[in-house]
Amino acid sequence: RKEVEQDPGPFNVPEGATVAFNCTYSNSASQSFFWYRQDCRKEPKLLMSVYSSGNEDGRFTAQLNRASQYISLLIRDSKLSDSATYLCVVNPGRGGFKTIFGAGTRLFVKA
Amino acid sequence: EPEVTQTPSHQVTQMGQEVILRCVPISNHLYFYWYRQILGQKVEFLVSFYNNEISEKSEIFDDQFSVERPDGSNFTLKIRSTKLEDSAMYFCASSEGRSSGWSGANVLTFGAGSRLTVL
């Protein structure tokens, strides 16, 4: 099983649509979870951290299910500018330094 | 906004040559990282560095790779004898701290990357 696994997509959605991405991780002891966004040929940039209680930042909602080792990202009212690759990121914590990136889910938002 | 800076942005080298990629992490960050991304593939962990020593490395980070913090600001990645398969984007990142119960301490801020092309 891969350390961090994501649906590669691509997801092709119209503007205004709601889209959800899923991610699973293999290390049950993982402590910190994030969603990053990566534009073509650019560096990954933090979109949001993921907290156990779930958290929301504007149109973006992240959920964590530790029992199922599952993380999700929901994007509401998609914009053209949301087109990017979304990376699920897991940090083992407890002294671990090896933050692991999923392969990413590609999103295309069309007018 | 503080940023991680990397040089060069693009380097072309011949197979077998040595390459040094440079990074200036965010000044109050304590943890430094190198990642690589082969075109079209995932971001892969290479190495983490804390308190002037390697704290963790991946199986990719073999004897041809080394890292150094030669002064108080720079963090370098050296590839001793480049191979064709080393062609990739190399990202430097830094973070404030590791696991402390606050996930923000583990947020990685990335530089814009150094694209390495080995011919």
JSON list of C-alpha atoms in Angstrom, two decimals:
[
{"chain": "A", "resi": 1, "resn": "ARG", "atom": "CA", "xyz": [0.00, 0.00, 0.00]},
{"chain": "A", "resi": 2, "resn": "LYS", "atom": "CA", "xyz": [1.32, 3.45, -0.92]},
{"chain": "A", "resi": 3, "resn": "GLU", "atom": "CA", "xyz": [2.13, 5.78, 1.97]},
{"chain": "A", "resi": 4, "resn": "VAL", "atom": "CA", "xyz": [-0.25, 8.43, 0.65]},
{"chain": "A", "resi": 5, "resn": "GLU", "atom": "CA", "xyz": [-2.70, 7.56, -2.07]},
{"chain": "A", "resi": 6, "resn": "GLN", "atom": "CA", "xyz": [-4.92, 9.87, -4.11]},
{"chain": "A", "resi": 7, "resn": "ASP", "atom": "CA", "xyz": [-7.26, 9.54, -7.03]},
{"chain": "A", "resi": 8, "resn": "PRO", "atom": "CA", "xyz": [-5.12, 10.98, -9.87]},
{"chain": "A", "resi": 9, "resn": "GLY", "atom": "CA", "xyz": [-8.08, 12.37, -11.80]},
{"chain": "A", "resi": 10, "resn": "PRO", "atom": "CA", "xyz": [-8.21, 14.47, -13.81]},
{"chain": "A", "resi": 11, "resn": "PHE", "atom": "CA", "xyz": [-11.44, 16.01, -12.62]},
{"chain": "A", "resi": 12, "resn": "ASN", "atom": "CA", "xyz": [-13.05, 18.18, -15.28]},
{"chain": "A", "resi": 13, "resn": "VAL", "atom": "CA", "xyz": [-15.77, 20.38, -13.81]},
{"chain": "A", "resi": 14, "resn": "PRO", "atom": "CA", "xyz": [-17.69, 23.49, -14.88]},
{"chain": "A", "resi": 15, "resn": "GLU", "atom": "CA", "xyz": [-17.36, 26.75, -13.01]},
{"chain": "A", "resi": 16, "resn": "GLY", "atom": "CA", "xyz": [-19.58, 26.80, -9.95]},
{"chain": "A", "resi": 17, "resn": "ALA", "atom": "CA", "xyz": [-19.45, 23.04, -9.41]},
{"chain": "A", "resi": 18, "resn": "THR", "atom": "CA", "xyz": [-18.64, 21.32, -6.15]},
{"chain": "A", "resi": 19, "resn": "VAL", "atom": "CA", "xyz": [-15.81, 18.82, -6.30]},
{"chain": "A", "resi": 20, "resn": "ALA", "atom": "CA", "xyz": [-14.39, 16.46, -3.69]},
{"chain": "A", "resi": 21, "resn": "PHE", "atom": "CA", "xyz": [-10.97, 14.85, -3.48]},
{"chain": "A", "resi": 22, "resn": "ASN", "atom": "CA", "xyz": [-10.06, 11.88, -1.35]},
{"chain": "A", "resi": 23, "resn": "CYS", "atom": "CA", "xyz": [-6.82, 10.66, 0.11]},
{"chain": "A", "resi": 24, "resn": "THR", "atom": "CA", "xyz": [-5.78, 7.68, 2.21]},
{"chain": "A", "resi": 25, "resn": "TYR", "atom": "CA", "xyz": [-2.59, 7.22, 4.21]},
{"chain": "A", "resi": 26, "resn": "SER", "atom": "CA", "xyz": [-0.95, 4.06, 5.47]},
{"chain": "A", "resi": 27, "resn": "ASN", "atom": "CA", "xyz": [0.83, 5.16, 8.65]},
{"chain": "A", "resi": 28, "resn": "SER", "atom": "CA", "xyz": [-1.75, 5.13, 11.44]},
{"chain": "A", "resi": 29, "resn": "ALA", "atom": "CA", "xyz": [0.63, 7.06, 13.69]},
{"chain": "A", "resi": 30, "resn": "SER", "atom": "CA", "xyz": [0.68, 10.09, 11.36]},
{"chain": "A", "resi": 31, "resn": "GLN", "atom": "CA", "xyz": [0.14, 13.34, 13.20]},
{"chain": "A", "resi": 32, "resn": "SER", "atom": "CA", "xyz": [-0.22, 16.24, 10.77]},
{"chain": "A", "resi": 33, "resn": "PHE", "atom": "CA", "xyz": [-2.15, 16.50, 7.57]},
{"chain": "A", "resi": 34, "resn": "PHE", "atom": "CA", "xyz": [-2.30, 19.13, 4.87]},
{"chain": "A", "resi": 35, "resn": "TRP", "atom": "CA", "xyz": [-3.60, 19.94, 1.44]},
{"chain": "A", "resi": 36, "resn": "TYR", "atom": "CA", "xyz": [-1.19, 21.70, -0.86]},
{"chain": "A", "resi": 37, "resn": "ARG", "atom": "CA", "xyz": [-1.84, 23.11, -4.27]},
{"chain": "A", "resi": 38, "resn": "GLN", "atom": "CA", "xyz": [0.64, 22.92, -7.13]},
{"chain": "A", "resi": 39, "resn": "ASP", "atom": "CA", "xyz": [0.32, 24.88, -10.34]},
{"chain": "A", "resi": 40, "resn": "CYS", "atom": "CA", "xyz": [2.04, 23.63, -13.47]},
{"chain": "A", "resi": 41, "resn": "ARG", "atom": "CA", "xyz": [5.84, 23.72, -13.08]},
{"chain": "A", "resi": 42, "resn": "LYS", "atom": "CA", "xyz": [5.58, 25.66, -9.82]},
{"chain": "A", "resi": 43, "resn": "GLU", "atom": "CA", "xyz": [6.33, 24.81, -6.22]},
{"chain": "A", "resi": 44, "resn": "PRO", "atom": "CA", "xyz": [3.70, 23.28, -3.91]},
{"chain": "A", "resi": 45, "resn": "LYS", "atom": "CA", "xyz": [1.93, 25.86, -1.78]},
{"chain": "A", "resi": 46, "resn": "LEU", "atom": "CA", "xyz": [-0.04, 25.24, 1.38]},
{"chain": "A", "resi": 47, "resn": "LEU", "atom": "CA", "xyz": [-3.78, 25.36, 0.83]},
{"chain": "A", "resi": 48, "resn": "MET", "atom": "CA", "xyz": [-4.85, 24.36, 4.30]},
{"chain": "A", "resi": 49, "resn": "SER", "atom": "CA", "xyz": [-3.99, 22.24, 7.28]},
{"chain": "A", "resi": 50, "resn": "VAL", "atom": "CA", "xyz": [-6.43, 19.46, 8.18]},
{"chain": "A", "resi": 51, "resn": "TYR", "atom": "CA", "xyz": [-7.63, 19.18, 11.75]},
{"chain": "A", "resi": 52, "resn": "SER", "atom": "CA", "xyz": [-9.35, 16.28, 13.45]},
{"chain": "A", "resi": 53, "resn": "SER", "atom": "CA", "xyz": [-12.53, 18.28, 13.91]},
{"chain": "A", "resi": 54, "resn": "GLY", "atom": "CA", "xyz": [-12.61, 19.27, 10.26]},
{"chain": "A", "resi": 55, "resn": "ASN", "atom": "CA", "xyz": [-12.02, 22.80, 9.12]},
{"chain": "A", "resi": 56, "resn": "GLU", "atom": "CA", "xyz": [-13.20, 25.27, 6.56]},
{"chain": "A", "resi": 57, "resn": "ASP", "atom": "CA", "xyz": [-11.51, 28.13, 4.78]},
{"chain": "A", "resi": 58, "resn": "GLY", "atom": "CA", "xyz": [-13.89, 30.00, 2.53]},
{"chain": "A", "resi": 59, "resn": "ARG", "atom": "CA", "xyz": [-14.93, 27.65, -0.27]},
{"chain": "A", "resi": 60, "resn": "PHE", "atom": "CA", "xyz": [-12.62, 24.88, 0.94]},
{"chain": "A", "resi": 61, "resn": "THR", "atom": "CA", "xyz": [-13.48, 22.27, 3.55]},
{"chain": "A", "resi": 62, "resn": "ALA", "atom": "CA", "xyz": [-11.10, 19.61, 4.80]},
{"chain": "A", "resi": 63, "resn": "GLN", "atom": "CA", "xyz": [-12.03, 16.52, 6.79]},
{"chain": "A", "resi": 64, "resn": "LEU", "atom": "CA", "xyz": [-9.93, 13.92, 8.58]},
{"chain": "A", "resi": 65, "resn": "ASN", "atom": "CA", "xyz": [-11.05, 10.46, 9.58]},
{"chain": "A", "resi": 66, "resn": "ARG", "atom": "CA", "xyz": [-8.29, 8.91, 11.66]},
{"chain": "A", "resi": 67, "resn": "ALA", "atom": "CA", "xyz": [-10.10, 5.60, 12.11]},
{"chain": "A", "resi": 68, "resn": "SER", "atom": "CA", "xyz": [-10.29, 5.10, 8.35]},
{"chain": "A", "resi": 69, "resn": "GLN", "atom": "CA", "xyz": [-6.97, 6.92, 7.67]},
{"chain": "A", "resi": 70, "resn": "TYR", "atom": "CA", "xyz": [-8.78, 9.10, 5.21]},
{"chain": "A", "resi": 71, "resn": "ILE", "atom": "CA", "xyz": [-8.57, 12.79, 4.34]},
{"chain": "A", "resi": 72, "resn": "SER", "atom": "CA", "xyz": [-10.87, 14.76, 2.08]},
{"chain": "A", "resi": 73, "resn": "LEU", "atom": "CA", "xyz": [-11.01, 18.17, 0.45]},
{"chain": "A", "resi": 74, "resn": "LEU", "atom": "CA", "xyz": [-14.23, 19.74, -0.76]},
{"chain": "A", "resi": 75, "resn": "ILE", "atom": "CA", "xyz": [-14.19, 22.74, -3.08]},
{"chain": "A", "resi": 76, "resn": "ARG", "atom": "CA", "xyz": [-17.46, 24.59, -3.46]},
{"chain": "A", "resi": 77, "resn": "ASP", "atom": "CA", "xyz": [-18.36, 27.05, -6.23]},
{"chain": "A", "resi": 78, "resn": "SER", "atom": "CA", "xyz": [-15.29, 26.17, -8.30]},
{"chain": "A", "resi": 79, "resn": "LYS", "atom": "CA", "xyz": [-13.46, 29.02, -10.03]},
{"chain": "A", "resi": 80, "resn": "LEU", "atom": "CA", "xyz": [-11.30, 28.89, -13.13]},
{"chain": "A", "resi": 81, "resn": "SER", "atom": "CA", "xyz": [-8.38, 29.81, -10.87]},
{"chain": "A", "resi": 82, "resn": "ASP", "atom": "CA", "xyz": [-8.89, 26.61, -8.87]},
{"chain": "A", "resi": 83, "resn": "SER", "atom": "CA", "xyz": [-7.44, 24.64, -11.80]},
{"chain": "A", "resi": 84, "resn": "ALA", "atom": "CA", "xyz": [-4.32, 23.01, -10.37]},
{"chain": "A", "resi": 85, "resn": "THR", "atom": "CA", "xyz": [-3.03, 19.79, -8.87]},
{"chain": "A", "resi": 86, "resn": "TYR", "atom": "CA", "xyz": [-4.08, 19.17, -5.27]},
{"chain": "A", "resi": 87, "resn": "LEU", "atom": "CA", "xyz": [-1.58, 17.32, -3.13]},
{"chain": "A", "resi": 88, "resn": "CYS", "atom": "CA", "xyz": [-2.47, 15.37, -0.01]},
{"chain": "A", "resi": 89, "resn": "VAL", "atom": "CA", "xyz": [0.39, 15.66, 2.47]},
{"chain": "A", "resi": 90, "resn": "VAL", "atom": "CA", "xyz": [1.07, 13.67, 5.63]},
{"chain": "A", "resi": 91, "resn": "ASN", "atom": "CA", "xyz": [3.64, 14.24, 8.33]},
{"chain": "A", "resi": 92, "resn": "PRO", "atom": "CA", "xyz": [4.39, 11.34, 10.66]},
{"chain": "A", "resi": 93, "resn": "GLY", "atom": "CA", "xyz": [4.97, 13.58, 13.66]},
{"chain": "A", "resi": 94, "resn": "ARG", "atom": "CA", "xyz": [6.40, 12.12, 16.87]},
{"chain": "A", "resi": 95, "resn": "GLY", "atom": "CA", "xyz": [9.88, 13.12, 15.74]},
{"chain": "A", "resi": 96, "resn": "GLY", "atom": "CA", "xyz": [9.42, 12.11, 12.12]},
{"chain": "A", "resi": 97, "resn": "PHE", "atom": "CA", "xyz": [10.72, 14.51, 9.52]},
{"chain": "A", "resi": 98, "resn": "LYS", "atom": "CA", "xyz": [9.68, 12.69, 6.37]},
{"chain": "A", "resi": 99, "resn": "THR", "atom": "CA", "xyz": [6.66, 14.62, 5.17]},
{"chain": "A", "resi": 100, "resn": "ILE", "atom": "CA", "xyz": [5.11, 12.55, 2.40]},
{"chain": "A", "resi": 101, "resn": "PHE", "atom": "CA", "xyz": [3.26, 13.87, -0.62]},
{"chain": "A", "resi": 102, "resn": "GLY", "atom": "CA", "xyz": [0.59, 12.05, -2.53]},
{"chain": "A", "resi": 103, "resn": "ALA", "atom": "CA", "xyz": [0.86, 11.99, -6.30]},
{"chain": "A", "resi": 104, "resn": "GLY", "atom": "CA", "xyz": [-1.81, 14.64, -6.58]},
{"chain": "A", "resi": 105, "resn": "THR", "atom": "CA", "xyz": [-5.25, 15.02, -8.11]},
{"chain": "A", "resi": 106, "resn": "ARG", "atom": "CA", "xyz": [-5.48, 17.18, -11.20]},
{"chain": "A", "resi": 107, "resn": "LEU", "atom": "CA", "xyz": [-8.44, 19.59, -11.40]},
{"chain": "A", "resi": 108, "resn": "PHE", "atom": "CA", "xyz": [-9.57, 21.43, -14.51]},
{"chain": "A", "resi": 109, "resn": "VAL", "atom": "CA", "xyz": [-12.32, 24.00, -14.05]},
{"chain": "A", "resi": 110, "resn": "LYS", "atom": "CA", "xyz": [-13.95, 25.07, -17.32]},
{"chain": "A", "resi": 111, "resn": "ALA", "atom": "CA", "xyz": [-15.97, 28.15, -18.15]},
{"chain": "B", "resi": 1, "resn": "GLU", "atom": "CA", "xyz": [5.92, 37.47, 3.27]},
{"chain": "B", "resi": 2, "resn": "PRO", "atom": "CA", "xyz": [9.05, 35.44, 4.12]},
{"chain": "B", "resi": 3, "resn": "GLU", "atom": "CA", "xyz": [10.18, 33.17, 1.36]},
{"chain": "B", "resi": 4, "resn": "VAL", "atom": "CA", "xyz": [12.62, 30.40, 0.56]},
{"chain": "B", "resi": 5, "resn": "THR", "atom": "CA", "xyz": [14.95, 31.33, -2.27]},
{"chain": "B", "resi": 6, "resn": "GLN", "atom": "CA", "xyz": [16.74, 28.89, -4.54]},
{"chain": "B", "resi": 7, "resn": "THR", "atom": "CA", "xyz": [19.54, 29.26, -7.05]},
{"chain": "B", "resi": 8, "resn": "PRO", "atom": "CA", "xyz": [20.04, 28.54, -9.85]},
{"chain": "B", "resi": 9, "resn": "SER", "atom": "CA", "xyz": [16.56, 28.42, -11.30]},
{"chain": "B", "resi": 10, "resn": "HIS", "atom": "CA", "xyz": [17.80, 26.17, -14.09]},
{"chain": "B", "resi": 11, "resn": "GLN", "atom": "CA", "xyz": [21.05, 24.30, -14.55]},
{"chain": "B", "resi": 12, "resn": "VAL", "atom": "CA", "xyz": [22.15, 22.19, -17.48]},
{"chain": "B", "resi": 13, "resn": "THR", "atom": "CA", "xyz": [25.06, 19.84, -16.89]},
{"chain": "B", "resi": 14, "resn": "GLN", "atom": "CA", "xyz": [26.83, 16.94, -18.49]},
{"chain": "B", "resi": 15, "resn": "MET", "atom": "CA", "xyz": [26.47, 13.45, -17.07]},
{"chain": "B", "resi": 16, "resn": "GLY", "atom": "CA", "xyz": [29.16, 12.77, -14.49]},
{"chain": "B", "resi": 17, "resn": "GLN", "atom": "CA", "xyz": [29.58, 16.38, -13.47]},
{"chain": "B", "resi": 18, "resn": "GLU", "atom": "CA", "xyz": [29.09, 17.69, -9.96]},
{"chain": "B", "resi": 19, "resn": "VAL", "atom": "CA", "xyz": [26.21, 20.06, -9.26]},
{"chain": "B", "resi": 20, "resn": "ILE", "atom": "CA", "xyz": [25.50, 22.23, -6.24]},
{"chain": "B", "resi": 21, "resn": "LEU", "atom": "CA", "xyz": [22.02, 23.60, -5.69]},
{"chain": "B", "resi": 22, "resn": "ARG", "atom": "CA", "xyz": [21.64, 26.42, -3.22]},
{"chain": "B", "resi": 23, "resn": "CYS", "atom": "CA", "xyz": [18.82, 27.46, -0.93]},
{"chain": "B", "resi": 24, "resn": "VAL", "atom": "CA", "xyz": [18.23, 30.20, 1.60]},
{"chain": "B", "resi": 25, "resn": "PRO", "atom": "CA", "xyz": [15.53, 29.02, 4.01]},
{"chain": "B", "resi": 26, "resn": "ILE", "atom": "CA", "xyz": [13.26, 31.34, 5.96]},
{"chain": "B", "resi": 27, "resn": "SER", "atom": "CA", "xyz": [15.40, 32.92, 8.65]},
{"chain": "B", "resi": 28, "resn": "ASN", "atom": "CA", "xyz": [13.60, 31.73, 11.79]},
{"chain": "B", "resi": 29, "resn": "HIS", "atom": "CA", "xyz": [12.97, 28.22, 10.49]},
{"chain": "B", "resi": 30, "resn": "LEU", "atom": "CA", "xyz": [14.89, 25.38, 12.07]},
{"chain": "B", "resi": 31, "resn": "TYR", "atom": "CA", "xyz": [14.17, 22.45, 9.74]},
{"chain": "B", "resi": 32, "resn": "PHE", "atom": "CA", "xyz": [15.29, 22.21, 6.17]},
{"chain": "B", "resi": 33, "resn": "TYR", "atom": "CA", "xyz": [14.39, 19.77, 3.42]},
{"chain": "B", "resi": 34, "resn": "TRP", "atom": "CA", "xyz": [15.16, 18.81, -0.12]},
{"chain": "B", "resi": 35, "resn": "TYR", "atom": "CA", "xyz": [12.52, 17.26, -2.36]},
{"chain": "B", "resi": 36, "resn": "ARG", "atom": "CA", "xyz": [12.65, 16.40, -6.01]},
{"chain": "B", "resi": 37, "resn": "GLN", "atom": "CA", "xyz": [10.00, 16.10, -8.68]},
{"chain": "B", "resi": 38, "resn": "ILE", "atom": "CA", "xyz": [10.70, 14.33, -11.94]},
{"chain": "B", "resi": 39, "resn": "LEU", "atom": "CA", "xyz": [8.57, 15.84, -14.71]},
{"chain": "B", "resi": 40, "resn": "GLY", "atom": "CA", "xyz": [5.04, 14.49, -14.52]},
{"chain": "B", "resi": 41, "resn": "GLN", "atom": "CA", "xyz": [5.67, 12.59, -11.30]},
{"chain": "B", "resi": 42, "resn": "LYS", "atom": "CA", "xyz": [5.10, 13.11, -7.60]},
{"chain": "B", "resi": 43, "resn": "VAL", "atom": "CA", "xyz": [7.03, 15.25, -5.16]},
{"chain": "B", "resi": 44, "resn": "GLU", "atom": "CA", "xyz": [9.55, 12.91, -3.51]},
{"chain": "B", "resi": 45, "resn": "PHE", "atom": "CA", "xyz": [11.27, 13.39, -0.16]},
{"chain": "B", "resi": 46, "resn": "LEU", "atom": "CA", "xyz": [15.07, 13.33, -0.30]},
{"chain": "B", "resi": 47, "resn": "VAL", "atom": "CA", "xyz": [16.38, 14.52, 3.04]},
{"chain": "B", "resi": 48, "resn": "SER", "atom": "CA", "xyz": [15.65, 16.56, 6.13]},
{"chain": "B", "resi": 49, "resn": "PHE", "atom": "CA", "xyz": [18.21, 18.53, 8.12]},
{"chain": "B", "resi": 50, "resn": "TYR", "atom": "CA", "xyz": [18.15, 19.87, 11.63]},
{"chain": "B", "resi": 51, "resn": "ASN", "atom": "CA", "xyz": [20.76, 21.16, 14.03]},
{"chain": "B", "resi": 52, "resn": "ASN", "atom": "CA", "xyz": [23.51, 20.78, 11.42]},
{"chain": "B", "resi": 53, "resn": "GLU", "atom": "CA", "xyz": [22.90, 17.16, 10.70]},
{"chain": "B", "resi": 54, "resn": "ILE", "atom": "CA", "xyz": [20.73, 14.93, 8.58]},
{"chain": "B", "resi": 55, "resn": "SER", "atom": "CA", "xyz": [17.67, 13.87, 10.55]},
{"chain": "B", "resi": 56, "resn": "GLU", "atom": "CA", "xyz": [16.09, 11.61, 7.98]},
{"chain": "B", "resi": 57, "resn": "LYS", "atom": "CA", "xyz": [16.75, 10.56, 4.39]},
{"chain": "B", "resi": 58, "resn": "SER", "atom": "CA", "xyz": [15.03, 8.49, 1.77]},
{"chain": "B", "resi": 59, "resn": "GLU", "atom": "CA", "xyz": [16.37, 5.59, -0.24]},
{"chain": "B", "resi": 60, "resn": "ILE", "atom": "CA", "xyz": [16.81, 8.01, -3.14]},
{"chain": "B", "resi": 61, "resn": "PHE", "atom": "CA", "xyz": [19.38, 9.96, -1.14]},
{"chain": "B", "resi": 62, "resn": "ASP", "atom": "CA", "xyz": [22.35, 7.69, -1.78]},
{"chain": "B", "resi": 63, "resn": "ASP", "atom": "CA", "xyz": [26.08, 8.33, -1.55]},
{"chain": "B", "resi": 64, "resn": "GLN", "atom": "CA", "xyz": [26.12, 10.64, -4.56]},
{"chain": "B", "resi": 65, "resn": "PHE", "atom": "CA", "xyz": [24.03, 13.17, -2.64]},
{"chain": "B", "resi": 66, "resn": "SER", "atom": "CA", "xyz": [25.12, 15.35, 0.25]},
{"chain": "B", "resi": 67, "resn": "VAL", "atom": "CA", "xyz": [23.73, 18.36, 2.07]},
{"chain": "B", "resi": 68, "resn": "GLU", "atom": "CA", "xyz": [25.45, 21.11, 3.96]},
{"chain": "B", "resi": 69, "resn": "ARG", "atom": "CA", "xyz": [24.71, 24.29, 5.81]},
{"chain": "B", "resi": 70, "resn": "PRO", "atom": "CA", "xyz": [28.02, 26.07, 5.19]},
{"chain": "B", "resi": 71, "resn": "ASP", "atom": "CA", "xyz": [27.04, 29.28, 6.95]},
{"chain": "B", "resi": 72, "resn": "GLY", "atom": "CA", "xyz": [24.11, 30.69, 8.88]},
{"chain": "B", "resi": 73, "resn": "SER", "atom": "CA", "xyz": [21.89, 31.19, 5.88]},
{"chain": "B", "resi": 74, "resn": "ASN", "atom": "CA", "xyz": [22.62, 28.81, 3.00]},
{"chain": "B", "resi": 75, "resn": "PHE", "atom": "CA", "xyz": [21.54, 25.19, 2.69]},
{"chain": "B", "resi": 76, "resn": "THR", "atom": "CA", "xyz": [23.04, 23.26, -0.21]},
{"chain": "B", "resi": 77, "resn": "LEU", "atom": "CA", "xyz": [22.42, 20.01, -2.04]},
{"chain": "B", "resi": 78, "resn": "LYS", "atom": "CA", "xyz": [25.38, 18.51, -3.85]},
{"chain": "B", "resi": 79, "resn": "ILE", "atom": "CA", "xyz": [25.08, 15.79, -6.44]},
{"chain": "B", "resi": 80, "resn": "ARG", "atom": "CA", "xyz": [28.56, 14.36, -6.92]},
{"chain": "B", "resi": 81, "resn": "SER", "atom": "CA", "xyz": [28.35, 12.62, -10.27]},
{"chain": "B", "resi": 82, "resn": "THR", "atom": "CA", "xyz": [25.12, 13.37, -12.05]},
{"chain": "B", "resi": 83, "resn": "LYS", "atom": "CA", "xyz": [23.20, 10.77, -14.00]},
{"chain": "B", "resi": 84, "resn": "LEU", "atom": "CA", "xyz": [20.56, 11.22, -16.66]},
{"chain": "B", "resi": 85, "resn": "GLU", "atom": "CA", "xyz": [17.89, 10.13, -14.18]},
{"chain": "B", "resi": 86, "resn": "ASP", "atom": "CA", "xyz": [18.82, 12.98, -11.83]},
{"chain": "B", "resi": 87, "resn": "SER", "atom": "CA", "xyz": [17.08, 15.35, -14.23]},
{"chain": "B", "resi": 88, "resn": "ALA", "atom": "CA", "xyz": [14.25, 16.82, -12.18]},
{"chain": "B", "resi": 89, "resn": "MET", "atom": "CA", "xyz": [13.02, 19.88, -10.34]},
{"chain": "B", "resi": 90, "resn": "TYR", "atom": "CA", "xyz": [14.66, 20.10, -6.93]},
{"chain": "B", "resi": 91, "resn": "PHE", "atom": "CA", "xyz": [12.70, 21.92, -4.26]},
{"chain": "B", "resi": 92, "resn": "CYS", "atom": "CA", "xyz": [14.12, 23.23, -1.04]},
{"chain": "B", "resi": 93, "resn": "ALA", "atom": "CA", "xyz": [11.72, 23.71, 1.86]},
{"chain": "B", "resi": 94, "resn": "SER", "atom": "CA", "xyz": [11.89, 24.86, 5.44]},
{"chain": "B", "resi": 95, "resn": "SER", "atom": "CA", "xyz": [9.61, 24.64, 8.45]},
{"chain": "B", "resi": 96, "resn": "GLU", "atom": "CA", "xyz": [9.43, 26.29, 11.80]},
{"chain": "B", "resi": 97, "resn": "GLY", "atom": "CA", "xyz": [9.51, 23.14, 13.87]},
{"chain": "B", "resi": 98, "resn": "ARG", "atom": "CA", "xyz": [8.56, 19.52, 13.97]},
{"chain": "B", "resi": 99, "resn": "SER", "atom": "CA", "xyz": [5.85, 17.74, 15.87]},
{"chain": "B", "resi": 100, "resn": "SER", "atom": "CA", "xyz": [4.87, 19.86, 18.80]},
{"chain": "B", "resi": 101, "resn": "GLY", "atom": "CA", "xyz": [1.15, 19.26, 18.91]},
{"chain": "B", "resi": 102, "resn": "TRP", "atom": "CA", "xyz": [0.65, 22.23, 16.62]},
{"chain": "B", "resi": 103, "resn": "SER", "atom": "CA", "xyz": [0.41, 21.19, 12.99]},
{"chain": "B", "resi": 104, "resn": "GLY", "atom": "CA", "xyz": [1.45, 24.64, 11.84]},
{"chain": "B", "resi": 105, "resn": "ALA", "atom": "CA", "xyz": [4.95, 23.92, 13.05]},
{"chain": "B", "resi": 106, "resn": "ASN", "atom": "CA", "xyz": [5.24, 21.26, 10.37]},
{"chain": "B", "resi": 107, "resn": "VAL", "atom": "CA", "xyz": [4.04, 23.39, 7.48]},
{"chain": "B", "resi": 108, "resn": "LEU", "atom": "CA", "xyz": [6.64, 23.31, 4.74]},
{"chain": "B", "resi": 109, "resn": "THR", "atom": "CA", "xyz": [7.32, 26.46, 2.77]},
{"chain": "B", "resi": 110, "resn": "PHE", "atom": "CA", "xyz": [8.90, 25.68, -0.58]},
{"chain": "B", "resi": 111, "resn": "GLY", "atom": "CA", "xyz": [11.25, 27.60, -2.79]},
{"chain": "B", "resi": 112, "resn": "ALA", "atom": "CA", "xyz": [10.48, 28.05, -6.48]},
{"chain": "B", "resi": 113, "resn": "GLY", "atom": "CA", "xyz": [12.76, 25.15, -7.34]},
{"chain": "B", "resi": 114, "resn": "SER", "atom": "CA", "xyz": [15.93, 24.50, -9.32]},
{"chain": "B", "resi": 115, "resn": "ARG", "atom": "CA", "xyz": [15.41, 22.66, -12.57]},
{"chain": "B", "resi": 116, "resn": "LEU", "atom": "CA", "xyz": [18.32, 20.31, -13.26]},
{"chain": "B", "resi": 117, "resn": "THR", "atom": "CA", "xyz": [18.82, 18.94, -16.74]},
{"chain": "B", "resi": 118, "resn": "VAL", "atom": "CA", "xyz": [21.50, 16.27, -17.16]},
{"chain": "B", "resi": 119, "resn": "LEU", "atom": "CA", "xyz": [22.64, 15.63, -20.73]}
]
